[in-house]
Short mmCIF file of C-alpha atoms and ligand atoms in Angstrom, two decimals:
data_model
loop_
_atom_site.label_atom_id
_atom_site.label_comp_id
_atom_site.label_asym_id
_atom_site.label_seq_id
_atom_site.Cartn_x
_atom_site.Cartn_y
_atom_site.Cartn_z
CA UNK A 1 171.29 103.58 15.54
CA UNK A 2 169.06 103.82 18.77
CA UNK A 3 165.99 101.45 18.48
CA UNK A 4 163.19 101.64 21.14
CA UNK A 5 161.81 97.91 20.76
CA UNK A 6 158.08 97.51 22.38
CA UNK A 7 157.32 94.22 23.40
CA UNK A 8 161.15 93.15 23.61
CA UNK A 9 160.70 91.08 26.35
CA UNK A 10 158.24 88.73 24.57
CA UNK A 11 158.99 86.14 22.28
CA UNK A 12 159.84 88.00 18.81
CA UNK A 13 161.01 91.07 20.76
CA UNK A 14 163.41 89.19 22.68
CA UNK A 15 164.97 87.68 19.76
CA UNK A 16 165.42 90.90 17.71
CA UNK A 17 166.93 92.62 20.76
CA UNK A 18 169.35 89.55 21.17
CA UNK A 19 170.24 90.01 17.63
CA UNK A 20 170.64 93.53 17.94
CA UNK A 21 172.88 93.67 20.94
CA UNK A 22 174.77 90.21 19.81
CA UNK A 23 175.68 91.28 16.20
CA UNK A 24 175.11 94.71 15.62
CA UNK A 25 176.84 98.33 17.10
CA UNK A 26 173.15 99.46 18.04
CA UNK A 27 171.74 100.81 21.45
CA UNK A 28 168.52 99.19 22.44
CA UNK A 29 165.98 100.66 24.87
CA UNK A 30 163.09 97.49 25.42
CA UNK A 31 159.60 99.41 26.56
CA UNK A 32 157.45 96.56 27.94
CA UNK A 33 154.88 96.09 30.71
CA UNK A 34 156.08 92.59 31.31
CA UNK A 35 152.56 91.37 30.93
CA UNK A 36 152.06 87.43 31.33
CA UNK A 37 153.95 86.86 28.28
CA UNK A 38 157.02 89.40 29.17
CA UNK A 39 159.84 87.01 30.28
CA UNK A 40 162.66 89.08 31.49
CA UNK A 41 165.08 86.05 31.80
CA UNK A 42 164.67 85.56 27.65
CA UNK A 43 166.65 88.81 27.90
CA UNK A 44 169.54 87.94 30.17
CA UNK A 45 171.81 86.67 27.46
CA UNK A 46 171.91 90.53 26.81
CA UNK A 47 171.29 91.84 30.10
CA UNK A 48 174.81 93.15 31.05
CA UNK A 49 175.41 95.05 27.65
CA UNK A 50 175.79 98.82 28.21
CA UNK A 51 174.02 99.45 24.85
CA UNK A 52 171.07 97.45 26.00
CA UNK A 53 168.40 99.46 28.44
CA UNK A 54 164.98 98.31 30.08
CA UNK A 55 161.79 99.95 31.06
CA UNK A 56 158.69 98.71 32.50
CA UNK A 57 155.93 100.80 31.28
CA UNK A 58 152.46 100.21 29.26
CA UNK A 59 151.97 101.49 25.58
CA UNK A 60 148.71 103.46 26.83
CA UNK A 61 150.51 105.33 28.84
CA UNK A 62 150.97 108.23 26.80
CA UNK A 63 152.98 109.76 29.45
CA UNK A 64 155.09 107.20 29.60
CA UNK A 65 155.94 106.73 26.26
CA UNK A 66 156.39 110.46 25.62
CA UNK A 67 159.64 110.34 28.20
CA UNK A 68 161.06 107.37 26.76
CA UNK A 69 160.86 108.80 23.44
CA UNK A 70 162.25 111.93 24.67
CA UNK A 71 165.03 110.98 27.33
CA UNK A 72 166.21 107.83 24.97
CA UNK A 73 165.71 109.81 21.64
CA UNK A 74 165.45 106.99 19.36
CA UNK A 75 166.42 106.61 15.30
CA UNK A 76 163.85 103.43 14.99
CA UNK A 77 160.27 102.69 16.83
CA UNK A 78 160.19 98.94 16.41
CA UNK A 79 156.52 98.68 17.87
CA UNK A 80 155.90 94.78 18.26
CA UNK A 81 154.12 95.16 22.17
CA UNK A 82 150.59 93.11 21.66
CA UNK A 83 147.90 90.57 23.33
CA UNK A 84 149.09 87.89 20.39
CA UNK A 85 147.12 84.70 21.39
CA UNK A 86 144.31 83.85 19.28
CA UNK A 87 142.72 81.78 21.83
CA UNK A 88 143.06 83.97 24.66
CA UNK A 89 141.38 87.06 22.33
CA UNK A 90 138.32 84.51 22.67
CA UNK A 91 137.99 84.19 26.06
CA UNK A 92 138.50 88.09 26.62
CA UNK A 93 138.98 90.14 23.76
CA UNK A 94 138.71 93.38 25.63
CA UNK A 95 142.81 93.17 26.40
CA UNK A 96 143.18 92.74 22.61
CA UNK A 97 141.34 95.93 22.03
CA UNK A 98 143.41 97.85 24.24
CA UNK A 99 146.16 97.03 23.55
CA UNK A 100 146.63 96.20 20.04
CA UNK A 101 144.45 99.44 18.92
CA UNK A 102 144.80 101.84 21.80
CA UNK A 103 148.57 101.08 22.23
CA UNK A 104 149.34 101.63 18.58
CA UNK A 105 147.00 104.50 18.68
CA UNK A 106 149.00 105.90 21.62
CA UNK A 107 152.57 104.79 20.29
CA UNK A 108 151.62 106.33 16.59
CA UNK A 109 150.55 109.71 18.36
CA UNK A 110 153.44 110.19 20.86
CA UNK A 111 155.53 109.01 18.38
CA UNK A 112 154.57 111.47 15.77
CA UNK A 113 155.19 114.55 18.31
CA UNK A 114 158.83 113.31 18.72
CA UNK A 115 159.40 113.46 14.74
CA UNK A 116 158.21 116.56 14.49
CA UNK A 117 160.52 117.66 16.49
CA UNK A 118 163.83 116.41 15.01
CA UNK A 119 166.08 117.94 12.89
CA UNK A 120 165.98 117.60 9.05
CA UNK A 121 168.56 114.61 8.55
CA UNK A 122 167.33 112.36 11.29
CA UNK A 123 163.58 113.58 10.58
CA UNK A 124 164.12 112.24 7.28
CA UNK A 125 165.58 109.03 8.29
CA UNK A 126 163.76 107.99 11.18
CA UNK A 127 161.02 104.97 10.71
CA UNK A 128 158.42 103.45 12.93
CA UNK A 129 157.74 99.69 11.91
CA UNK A 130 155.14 98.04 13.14
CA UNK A 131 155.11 94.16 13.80
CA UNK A 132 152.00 93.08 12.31
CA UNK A 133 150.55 89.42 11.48
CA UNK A 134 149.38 87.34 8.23
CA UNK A 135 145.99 86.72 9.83
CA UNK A 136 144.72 89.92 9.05
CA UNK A 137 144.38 88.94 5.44
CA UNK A 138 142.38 86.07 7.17
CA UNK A 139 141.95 82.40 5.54
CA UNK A 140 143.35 80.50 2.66
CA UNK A 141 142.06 77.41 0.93
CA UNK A 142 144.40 74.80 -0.32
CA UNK A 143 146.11 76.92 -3.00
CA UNK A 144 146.84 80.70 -2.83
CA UNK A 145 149.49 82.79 -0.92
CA UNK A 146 149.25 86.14 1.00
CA UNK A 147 150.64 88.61 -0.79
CA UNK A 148 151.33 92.36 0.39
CA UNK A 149 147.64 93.60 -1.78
CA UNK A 150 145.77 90.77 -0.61
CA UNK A 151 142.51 92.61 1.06
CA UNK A 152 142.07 92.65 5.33
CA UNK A 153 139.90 89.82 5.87
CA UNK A 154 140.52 89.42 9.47
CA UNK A 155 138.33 86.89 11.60
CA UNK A 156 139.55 86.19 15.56
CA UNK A 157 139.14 88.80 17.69
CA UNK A 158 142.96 89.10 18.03
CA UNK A 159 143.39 89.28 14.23
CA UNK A 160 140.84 92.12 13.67
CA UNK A 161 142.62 94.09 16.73
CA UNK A 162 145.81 93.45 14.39
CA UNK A 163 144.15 94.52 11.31
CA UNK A 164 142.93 97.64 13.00
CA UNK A 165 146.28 98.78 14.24
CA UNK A 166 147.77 98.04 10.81
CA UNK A 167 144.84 100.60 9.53
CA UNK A 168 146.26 103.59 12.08
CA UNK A 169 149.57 102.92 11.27
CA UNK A 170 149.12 103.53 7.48
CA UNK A 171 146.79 106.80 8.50
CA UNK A 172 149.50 108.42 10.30
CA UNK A 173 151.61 107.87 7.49
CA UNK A 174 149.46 108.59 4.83
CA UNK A 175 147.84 111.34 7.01
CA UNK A 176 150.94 113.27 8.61
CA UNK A 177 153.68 112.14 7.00
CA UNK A 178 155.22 109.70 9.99
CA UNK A 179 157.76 107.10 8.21
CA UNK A 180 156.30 103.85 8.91
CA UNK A 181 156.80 100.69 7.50
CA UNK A 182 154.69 97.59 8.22
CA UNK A 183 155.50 93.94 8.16
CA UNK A 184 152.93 91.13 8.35
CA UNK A 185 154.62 87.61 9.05
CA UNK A 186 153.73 83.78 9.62
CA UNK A 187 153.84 81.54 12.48
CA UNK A 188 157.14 82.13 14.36
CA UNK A 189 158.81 79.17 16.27
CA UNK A 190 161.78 78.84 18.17
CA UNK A 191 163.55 79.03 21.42
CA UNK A 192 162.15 81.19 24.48
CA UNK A 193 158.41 80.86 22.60
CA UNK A 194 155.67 81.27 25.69
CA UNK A 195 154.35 77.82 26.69
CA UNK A 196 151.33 78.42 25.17
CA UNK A 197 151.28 78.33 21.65
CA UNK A 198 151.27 75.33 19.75
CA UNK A 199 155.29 74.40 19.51
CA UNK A 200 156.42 74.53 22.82
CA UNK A 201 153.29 73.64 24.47
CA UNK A 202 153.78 70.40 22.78
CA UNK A 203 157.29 69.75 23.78
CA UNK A 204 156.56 70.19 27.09
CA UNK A 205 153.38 68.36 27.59
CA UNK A 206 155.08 65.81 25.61
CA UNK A 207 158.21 65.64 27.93
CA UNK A 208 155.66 66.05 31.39
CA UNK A 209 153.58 62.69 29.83
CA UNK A 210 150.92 64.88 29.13
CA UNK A 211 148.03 64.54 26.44
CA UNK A 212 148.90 66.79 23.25
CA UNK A 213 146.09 68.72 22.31
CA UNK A 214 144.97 68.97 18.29
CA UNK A 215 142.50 71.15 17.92
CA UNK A 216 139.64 69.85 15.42
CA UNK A 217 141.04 67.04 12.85
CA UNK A 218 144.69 68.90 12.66
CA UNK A 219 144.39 69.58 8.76
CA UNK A 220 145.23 73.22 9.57
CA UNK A 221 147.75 75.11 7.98
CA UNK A 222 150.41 77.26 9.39
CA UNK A 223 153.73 78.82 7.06
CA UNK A 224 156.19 78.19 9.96
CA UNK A 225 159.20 81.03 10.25
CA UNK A 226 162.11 80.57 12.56
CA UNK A 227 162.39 83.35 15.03
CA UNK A 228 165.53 84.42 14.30
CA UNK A 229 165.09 84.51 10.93
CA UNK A 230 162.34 87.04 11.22
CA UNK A 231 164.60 89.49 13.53
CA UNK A 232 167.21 89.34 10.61
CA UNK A 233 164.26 90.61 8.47
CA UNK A 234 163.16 93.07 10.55
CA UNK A 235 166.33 94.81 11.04
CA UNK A 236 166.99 94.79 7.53
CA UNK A 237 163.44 96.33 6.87
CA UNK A 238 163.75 99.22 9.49
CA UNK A 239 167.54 99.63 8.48
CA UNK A 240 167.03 99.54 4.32
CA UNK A 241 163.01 99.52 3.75
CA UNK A 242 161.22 102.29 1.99
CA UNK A 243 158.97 104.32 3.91
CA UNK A 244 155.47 103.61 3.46
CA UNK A 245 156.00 99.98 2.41
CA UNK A 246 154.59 96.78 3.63
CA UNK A 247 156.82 93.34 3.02
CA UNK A 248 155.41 90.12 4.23
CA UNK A 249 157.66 87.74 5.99
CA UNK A 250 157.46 83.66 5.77
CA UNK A 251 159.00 80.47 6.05
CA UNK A 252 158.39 79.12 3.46
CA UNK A 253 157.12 75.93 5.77
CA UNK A 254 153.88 75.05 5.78
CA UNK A 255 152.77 72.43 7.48
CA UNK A 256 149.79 70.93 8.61
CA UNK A 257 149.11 70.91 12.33
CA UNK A 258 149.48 66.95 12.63
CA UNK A 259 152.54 67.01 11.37
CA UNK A 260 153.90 69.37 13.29
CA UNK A 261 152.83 67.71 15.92
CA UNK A 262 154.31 64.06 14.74
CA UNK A 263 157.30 65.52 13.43
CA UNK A 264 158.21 66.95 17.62
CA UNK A 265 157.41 63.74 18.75
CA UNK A 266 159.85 62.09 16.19
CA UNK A 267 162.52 64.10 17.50
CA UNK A 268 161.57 63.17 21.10
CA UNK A 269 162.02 59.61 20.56
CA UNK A 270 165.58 59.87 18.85
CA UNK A 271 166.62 62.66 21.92
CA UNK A 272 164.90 61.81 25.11
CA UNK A 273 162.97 58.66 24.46
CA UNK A 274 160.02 57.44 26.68
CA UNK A 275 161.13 55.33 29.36
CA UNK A 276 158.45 52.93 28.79
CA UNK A 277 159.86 52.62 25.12
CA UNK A 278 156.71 53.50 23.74
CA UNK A 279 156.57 56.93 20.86
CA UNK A 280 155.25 60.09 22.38
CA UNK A 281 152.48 60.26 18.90
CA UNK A 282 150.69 58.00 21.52
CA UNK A 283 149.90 61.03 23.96
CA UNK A 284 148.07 62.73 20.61
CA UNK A 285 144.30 63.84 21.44
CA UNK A 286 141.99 65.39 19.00
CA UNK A 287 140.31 67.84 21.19
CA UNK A 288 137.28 70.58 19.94
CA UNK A 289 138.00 72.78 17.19
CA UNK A 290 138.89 76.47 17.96
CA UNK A 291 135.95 78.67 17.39
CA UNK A 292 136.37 80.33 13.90
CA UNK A 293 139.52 78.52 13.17
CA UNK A 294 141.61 79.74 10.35
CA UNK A 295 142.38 77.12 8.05
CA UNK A 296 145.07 78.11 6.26
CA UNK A 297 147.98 80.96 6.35
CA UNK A 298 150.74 81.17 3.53
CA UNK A 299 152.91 83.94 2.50
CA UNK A 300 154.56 85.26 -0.38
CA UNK A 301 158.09 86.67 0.46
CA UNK A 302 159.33 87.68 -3.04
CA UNK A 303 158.83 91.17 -2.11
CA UNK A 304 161.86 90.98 0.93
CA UNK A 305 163.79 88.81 -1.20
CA UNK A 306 163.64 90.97 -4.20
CA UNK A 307 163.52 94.14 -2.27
CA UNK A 308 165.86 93.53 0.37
CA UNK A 309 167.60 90.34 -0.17
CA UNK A 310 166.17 88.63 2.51
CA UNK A 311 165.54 84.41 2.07
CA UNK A 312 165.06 82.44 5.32
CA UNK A 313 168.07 80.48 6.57
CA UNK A 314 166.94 77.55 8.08
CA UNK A 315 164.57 75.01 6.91
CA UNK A 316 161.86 73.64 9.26
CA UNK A 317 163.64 70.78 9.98
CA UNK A 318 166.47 71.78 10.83
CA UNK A 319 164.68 74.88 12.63
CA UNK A 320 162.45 72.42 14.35
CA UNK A 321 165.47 70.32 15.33
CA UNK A 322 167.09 73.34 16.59
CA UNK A 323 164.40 74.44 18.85
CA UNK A 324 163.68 70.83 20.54
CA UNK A 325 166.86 70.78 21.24
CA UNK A 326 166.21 74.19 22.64
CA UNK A 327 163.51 73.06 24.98
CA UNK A 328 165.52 70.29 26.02
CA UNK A 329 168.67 72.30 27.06
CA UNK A 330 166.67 74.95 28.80
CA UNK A 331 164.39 72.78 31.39
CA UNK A 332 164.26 76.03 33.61
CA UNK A 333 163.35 78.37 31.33
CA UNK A 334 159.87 77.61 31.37
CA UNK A 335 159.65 75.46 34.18
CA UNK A 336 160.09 78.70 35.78
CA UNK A 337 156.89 80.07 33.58
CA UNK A 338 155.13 77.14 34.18
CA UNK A 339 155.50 77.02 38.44
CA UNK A 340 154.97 80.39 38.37
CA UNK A 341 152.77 82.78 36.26
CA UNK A 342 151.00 80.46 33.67
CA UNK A 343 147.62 78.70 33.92
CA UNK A 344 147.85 75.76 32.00
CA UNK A 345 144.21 75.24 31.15
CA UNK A 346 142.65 75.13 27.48
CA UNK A 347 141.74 78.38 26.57
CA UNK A 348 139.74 79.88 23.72
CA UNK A 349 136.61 77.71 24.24
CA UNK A 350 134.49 79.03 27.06
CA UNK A 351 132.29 81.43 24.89
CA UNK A 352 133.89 85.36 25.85
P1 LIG B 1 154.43 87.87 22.94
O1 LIG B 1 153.04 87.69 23.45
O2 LIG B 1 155.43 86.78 23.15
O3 LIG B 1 155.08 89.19 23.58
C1 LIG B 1 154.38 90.39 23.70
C2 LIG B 1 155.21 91.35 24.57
O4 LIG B 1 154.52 92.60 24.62
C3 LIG B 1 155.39 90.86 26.00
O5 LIG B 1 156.72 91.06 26.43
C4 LIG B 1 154.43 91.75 26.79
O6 LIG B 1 154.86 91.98 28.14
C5 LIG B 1 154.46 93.02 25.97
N1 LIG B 1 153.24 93.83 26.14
C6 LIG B 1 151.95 93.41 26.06
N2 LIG B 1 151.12 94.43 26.30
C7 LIG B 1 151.89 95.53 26.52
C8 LIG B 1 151.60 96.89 26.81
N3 LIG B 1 150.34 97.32 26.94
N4 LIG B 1 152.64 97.75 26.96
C9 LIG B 1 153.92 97.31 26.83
N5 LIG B 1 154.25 96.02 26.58
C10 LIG B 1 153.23 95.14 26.42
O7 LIG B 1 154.29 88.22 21.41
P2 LIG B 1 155.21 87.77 20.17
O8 LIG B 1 154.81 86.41 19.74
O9 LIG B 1 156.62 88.05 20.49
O10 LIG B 1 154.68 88.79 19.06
C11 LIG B 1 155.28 90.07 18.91
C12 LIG B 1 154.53 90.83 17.83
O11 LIG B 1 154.58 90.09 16.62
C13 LIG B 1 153.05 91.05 18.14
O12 LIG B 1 152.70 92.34 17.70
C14 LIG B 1 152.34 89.97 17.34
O13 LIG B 1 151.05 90.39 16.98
C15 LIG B 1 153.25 89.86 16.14
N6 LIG B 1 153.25 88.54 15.49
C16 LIG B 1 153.57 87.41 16.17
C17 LIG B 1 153.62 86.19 15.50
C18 LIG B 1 153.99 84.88 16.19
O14 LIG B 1 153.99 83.84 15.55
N7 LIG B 1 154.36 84.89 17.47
C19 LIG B 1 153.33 86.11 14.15
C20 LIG B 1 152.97 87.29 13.48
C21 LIG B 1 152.97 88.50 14.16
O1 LIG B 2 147.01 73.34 21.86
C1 LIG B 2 146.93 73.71 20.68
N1 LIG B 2 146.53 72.82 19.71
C2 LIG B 2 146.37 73.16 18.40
O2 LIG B 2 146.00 72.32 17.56
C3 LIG B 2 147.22 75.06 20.27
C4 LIG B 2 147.67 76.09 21.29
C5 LIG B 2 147.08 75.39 18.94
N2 LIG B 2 146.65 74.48 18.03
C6 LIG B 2 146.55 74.87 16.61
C7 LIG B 2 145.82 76.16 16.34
C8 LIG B 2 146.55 76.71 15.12
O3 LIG B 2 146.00 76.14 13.93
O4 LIG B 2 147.88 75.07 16.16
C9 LIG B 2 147.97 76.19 15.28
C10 LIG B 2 148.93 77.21 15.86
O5 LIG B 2 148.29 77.76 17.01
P1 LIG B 2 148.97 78.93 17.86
O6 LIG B 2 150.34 78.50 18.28
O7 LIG B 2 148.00 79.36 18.90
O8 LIG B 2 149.20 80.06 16.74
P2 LIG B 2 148.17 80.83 15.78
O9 LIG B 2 146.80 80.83 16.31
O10 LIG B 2 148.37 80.29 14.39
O11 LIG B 2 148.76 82.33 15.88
C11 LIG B 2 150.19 82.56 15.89
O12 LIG B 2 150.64 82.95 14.63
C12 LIG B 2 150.23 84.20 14.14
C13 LIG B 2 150.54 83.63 16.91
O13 LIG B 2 150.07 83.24 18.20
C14 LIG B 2 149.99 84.98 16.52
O14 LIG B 2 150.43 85.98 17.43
C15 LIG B 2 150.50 85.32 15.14
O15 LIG B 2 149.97 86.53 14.69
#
């Protein structure tokens, strides 16, 4: 199949078209601005495959994705190009809108042209997926999962932009027929995550001697889902899914935020131990609360496992293990992000 990946030079779009190129016979084209978060070097592993192709280009550029849809003539939209940091979608949620919303808008309509266009047999077995999120159901208490009928509840700025594009997509299926499918997943963690979200910004700051931030008292929950575990169940949604259908994708893992947090800096001091021989927990702040913060996210994945067949892999140990490890092995990776495109302030509190 040929699968136009948006995004694919972020952090779950990288990892799918790794997967794709590494142990599948499919042609990739990756459509992505290369915003902040667009790390071309997450994609070199792949680079030099003649079944993988690049182009730079923005998702409201309805020009733009008209001729990739047309010269690369794809079987599979896999649409996961977004603004995806909660805290950032704070601080200016006006790139959230825009992209999230407006992109999908513009992917859903260009997109829609090129169906109508094909032939009977791949008109009929073409899909658009979108890459959606489990905050748009919003928060959990202590007990209760996310299930695929759970109602939108969504509450950041960046989850309501989510929540709204997941609305489009199902109108242009409902509406003119389009093929979509829709998945809404957990937290993902693993290697070549940005810097700033929670995992890898506490590896590093924890490896630089740096405080590590908890937001509030760090009782918040997150289902944690190993990246490459969620680009085995995309492909196998956008290669066996029904059209029309949502499945939600987890872990399986949650965890509070302290212990996330505790259980890095465990693995620090059994890998790369302080050289003063004290335990990197010491460098743990509690710092202000995130305005609105979710408490809670958990998902329900009997629908992919009965559906599909699809279980997660790796538990979050060993996943967690894995991805230190990761970090560890792959200094310039984001040293490179770090010296050169990433402000390393705290985000998410100065108002909008
Ligand atoms: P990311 O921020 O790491 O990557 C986003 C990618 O999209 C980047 O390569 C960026 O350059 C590109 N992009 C942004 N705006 C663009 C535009 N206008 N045109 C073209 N490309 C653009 O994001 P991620 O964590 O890999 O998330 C991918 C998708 O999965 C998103 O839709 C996100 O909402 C969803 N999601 C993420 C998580 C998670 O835990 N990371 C969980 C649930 C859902
Ligand atoms: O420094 C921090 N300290 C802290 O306590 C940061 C960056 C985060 N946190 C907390 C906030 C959350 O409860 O850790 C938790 C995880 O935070 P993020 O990594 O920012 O992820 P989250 O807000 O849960 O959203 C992520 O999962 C769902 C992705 O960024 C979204 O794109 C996805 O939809």
């Amino acid at each position: 199949m040929r699968i136009l990946v948006t995004g694919g030079a972020g952090f779950i779009g990288s990892a799918l078209v790794r997967r794709l190129i590494e142990h599948t016979e499919h042609e990739v084209l990756v459509f992505d601005k290369l915003t902040y978060a667009g790390v071309l070097s997450s994609l070199a592993p792949v680079a030099s495959s003649n079944r993988y192709h690049f182009v730079k280009s923005d998702i409201c550029d309805a020009d733009a994705v008209s001729t990739a849809l047309a010269e690369f003539r794809p079987d599979v939209v896999a649409h996961l190009a977004a603004e995806s940091h909660v805290d950032r979608s704070i601080d200016g949620p006006g790139e959230f809108v825009q992209t999230n919303l407006v992109g999908t808008f513009v992917m859903l309509n260009q997109t829609l042209g090129y169906w109508r266009g094909l032939q009977d047999t791949a008109k009929a077995s073409f899909r658009f997926h979108h890459i959606s999120t489990d905050e748009v159901f919003g928060s959990l208490g202590d007990e209760g999962l996310f299930t695929e009928t759970t109602p939108y509840d969504p509450r950041s700025p960046y989850s309501a932009s989510k929540a709204g594009s997941d609305h489009l997509v199902r109108a242009w299926g409902h509406t003119y027929g389009l093929p979509v499918l829709i998945t809404n997943c957990s937290n993902n963690y693993g290697p070549y995550h940005f810097p700033e979200k929670l995992i890898p910004l506490i590896i590093i700051r924890a490896l630089n001697g740096e405080p590590l931030p908890v937001y509030g008292d760090g009782s918040n929950v997150r289902d944690w889902l190993f990246v490459d575990d969620h680009a085995r169940a995309l492909q196998a949604v956008f290669e066996t899914g029904a059209p029309g259908e949502t499945y939600n994708v987890g872990g399986n893992a949650e965890r509070r935020n302290i212990e996330v947090v505790t259980t890095i800096c465990s693995i620090l001091d059994r890998l790369d131990p302080r050289k003063d021989g004290r335990g990197y927990a010491e460098q743990i702040t509690y710092v202000t609360d995130r305005p609105g913060h979710d408490h809670r996210y958990a998902i329900d994945a009997s629908k992919i496992r009965a559906d599909l067949g699809w279980t997660p892999s790796v538990t979050f140990e060993q996943g967690i293990e894995q991805t230190v490890r990761w970090y560890l092995e792959n200094r310039s990776w984001w040293q490179d992000i770090l010296d050169a495109r990433y402000a390393t302030q705290r985000l998410g509190v100065s108002n909008g």
